[in-house]
Amino acid sequence: MNASALEDFSTRAIHGAYDRAGHQGALNPPIYWSSTFAFDSAAQGAARFSGEAAGMIYTRVTNPTVQTLEARLAELEGAEAGLAFGSGMGAIASLVWTLLRPGDELLVDLTLYGCTHALANHVLPQFGIAVRTADFTRPETLAEQLGDRTRLVLFETPANPNMRVIDIEAVAALAHRLSPALVAVDSTYCTPYLQQPLALGADVVVHSLTKYINGHGDVIAGALLGREVLVQQIRMQGLKELTGACLSPMDAFLVLRGLKTLALRMDRHCQSAQRIAERLAAHPAVAQVHYPGLDSHPQHAICRRQMRQPGGMLSFELKDGLEAGIRFIDALRLFTRAVSLGDAESLAQHPASMTHSTYTPEERIAHQIAEGLIRLSIGLEDADALWEDLDRALAAGAARLTT
Ligand SMILES: *Cc1c(COP(=O)(O)O)cnc(C)c1O
């Protein structure tokens, strides 16, 4: 992304894709609280269904409030078009079911969000889709997994929950050279403010809008961004006919409201996460901190090249392992014990028993998700107050061991 586009991010997040003149001057896009839309004539209805005429049909396909969100997200992500869903999983499922047929192959990274992992590795094989897994942090190992049957390559960066960072440009170039696959990046951890996968060669970006983009812990929503033709295909098949995972106009409104402060919030999340990661790394009870903003992170250089800032998520392991980790989580007072991420409230959870319990214990070992790993979503509270809470809980986690 060029420098002027970077400067422009907040302006576009606040004003993009909405013309007040068509809405009585309303500062905010109105909520079109309607399931269906009238046609002037039978011919107009037919033209809308065939795609010859633009216009509303039915809210499962789209809706004016949802359309504003889709267009604004597309602008921010540098995409031709956008598609909103009732959840991040709705976006991923609609993508997968639209593109893949029996006999096709899906290539995924080692580490995926728990439900994406379950869909890829436990569900899709039952429908004759071959799923291959590779360590995408080592792009040289991907060549042998790519071929004529690979239709989709899917990964997250940074990956949830172990924060492995993947070189989007390297993976996309390789996939396009060695297969007809589309390359899809789940960029939920970054939002378009921190990372622009399409500019690095990816074909599709998916987001759980539930997280940073909405940012207030009060909506479940998802989105997919990419080329117009592809988005239209997924809209009329994956969304309309296969999953029905449509977004409510009220939820679209709330996500639009959250978007206005995205850049401000991300700056604060990232600043606090960097400080906390550094303090955790220096703490005697902590064995390892996974945060791409630390020099010690194996893909720190890729992070610096590919991300505007290293993000607001981190994970770590305690020297005394899982039991100390559980005591630590139970001793937290300011951090909320909860899954999800990207909210104003700081959240702590234990992936092996919570978000990544969809992996079998053997899979967790193979996929580099340590049993003792603790994941933190650094919120917008005062960073010193957050550190005090962590420091006290770390002492509580360790204290009981010695008695
Ligand atoms: C939360 C999450 C999802 C799923 O999104 P929902 O909105 O909860 O369905 C997918 N990918 C990542 C990386 C996530 O964090």
mmCIF file of N, CA and C and ligand atoms in Angstrom, residues 87-89 92 113 116 156 160 186 188-189 208 210-211 220-221 341, ligand 1:
data_model
loop_
_atom_site.group_PDB
_atom_site.id
_atom_site.type_symbol
_atom_site.label_atom_id
_atom_site.label_comp_id
_atom_site.label_asym_id
_atom_site.label_seq_id
_atom_site.Cartn_x
_atom_site.Cartn_y
_atom_site.Cartn_z
ATOM 1 N N SER A 87 -21.191 -14.514 10.269
ATOM 2 C CA SER A 87 -20.065 -14.837 11.156
ATOM 3 C C SER A 87 -18.816 -15.045 10.310
ATOM 4 N N GLY A 88 -17.668 -15.052 10.963
ATOM 5 C CA GLY A 88 -16.422 -15.375 10.257
ATOM 6 C C GLY A 88 -16.480 -16.784 9.698
ATOM 7 N N MET A 89 -17.025 -17.721 10.464
ATOM 8 C CA MET A 89 -17.140 -19.096 9.975
ATOM 9 C C MET A 89 -18.097 -19.172 8.789
ATOM 10 N N ILE A 92 -15.962 -18.282 5.829
ATOM 11 C CA ILE A 92 -15.028 -19.358 5.462
ATOM 12 C C ILE A 92 -15.790 -20.527 4.839
ATOM 13 N N TYR A 113 -7.499 -21.361 13.195
ATOM 14 C CA TYR A 113 -8.576 -21.166 14.169
ATOM 15 C C TYR A 113 -9.299 -22.508 14.356
ATOM 16 N N THR A 116 -12.112 -23.548 11.917
ATOM 17 C CA THR A 116 -11.601 -23.688 10.551
ATOM 18 C C THR A 116 -10.841 -25.010 10.433
ATOM 19 N N GLU A 156 -3.814 -18.355 7.921
ATOM 20 C CA GLU A 156 -3.960 -17.160 8.756
ATOM 21 C C GLU A 156 -2.573 -16.607 9.023
ATOM 22 N N ASN A 160 -3.578 -18.140 14.634
ATOM 23 C CA ASN A 160 -4.264 -18.257 15.907
ATOM 24 C C ASN A 160 -4.078 -19.685 16.432
ATOM 25 N N ASP A 186 -6.931 -15.529 5.983
ATOM 26 C CA ASP A 186 -7.760 -15.083 7.098
ATOM 27 C C ASP A 186 -6.951 -14.024 7.843
ATOM 28 N N THR A 188 -8.033 -11.836 10.129
ATOM 29 C CA THR A 188 -8.771 -11.372 11.313
ATOM 30 C C THR A 188 -7.877 -10.695 12.343
ATOM 31 N N TYR A 189 -6.691 -11.265 12.599
ATOM 32 C CA TYR A 189 -5.802 -10.714 13.624
ATOM 33 C C TYR A 189 -5.294 -9.322 13.237
ATOM 34 N N SER A 208 -13.131 -12.381 10.461
ATOM 35 C CA SER A 208 -14.174 -12.402 11.464
ATOM 36 C C SER A 208 -14.319 -10.953 11.911
ATOM 37 N N THR A 210 -16.344 -10.014 13.971
ATOM 38 C CA THR A 210 -16.639 -10.128 15.402
ATOM 39 C C THR A 210 -15.520 -9.545 16.251
ATOM 40 N N LYS A 211 -14.309 -9.565 15.724
ATOM 41 C CA LYS A 211 -13.123 -9.262 16.524
ATOM 42 C C LYS A 211 -12.817 -7.762 16.411
ATOM 43 N N ILE A 220 -21.648 -10.812 16.172
ATOM 44 C CA ILE A 220 -20.962 -11.894 15.449
ATOM 45 C C ILE A 220 -21.134 -11.585 13.969
ATOM 46 N N ALA A 221 -20.036 -11.475 13.219
ATOM 47 C CA ALA A 221 -20.126 -11.113 11.802
ATOM 48 C C ALA A 221 -18.849 -11.508 11.082
ATOM 49 N N LEU A 341 -11.662 -12.086 20.809
ATOM 50 C CA LEU A 341 -10.492 -11.206 20.844
ATOM 51 C C LEU A 341 -10.857 -9.887 20.178
HETATM 52 C C1 LIG B 1 -12.986 -15.818 15.526
HETATM 53 C C2 LIG B 1 -12.226 -16.244 14.328
HETATM 54 C C3 LIG B 1 -12.866 -16.874 13.257
HETATM 55 C C4 LIG B 1 -14.340 -17.191 13.276
HETATM 56 O O1 LIG B 1 -15.126 -16.060 13.307
HETATM 57 P P1 LIG B 1 -16.606 -16.003 13.961
HETATM 58 O O2 LIG B 1 -17.034 -14.618 13.693
HETATM 59 O O3 LIG B 1 -16.456 -16.333 15.414
HETATM 60 O O4 LIG B 1 -17.406 -17.044 13.247
HETATM 61 C C5 LIG B 1 -12.100 -17.216 12.163
HETATM 62 N N1 LIG B 1 -10.772 -16.971 12.112
HETATM 63 C C6 LIG B 1 -10.118 -16.367 13.127
HETATM 64 C C7 LIG B 1 -8.657 -16.123 13.015
HETATM 65 C C8 LIG B 1 -10.825 -15.990 14.272
HETATM 66 O O5 LIG B 1 -10.170 -15.408 15.284
#
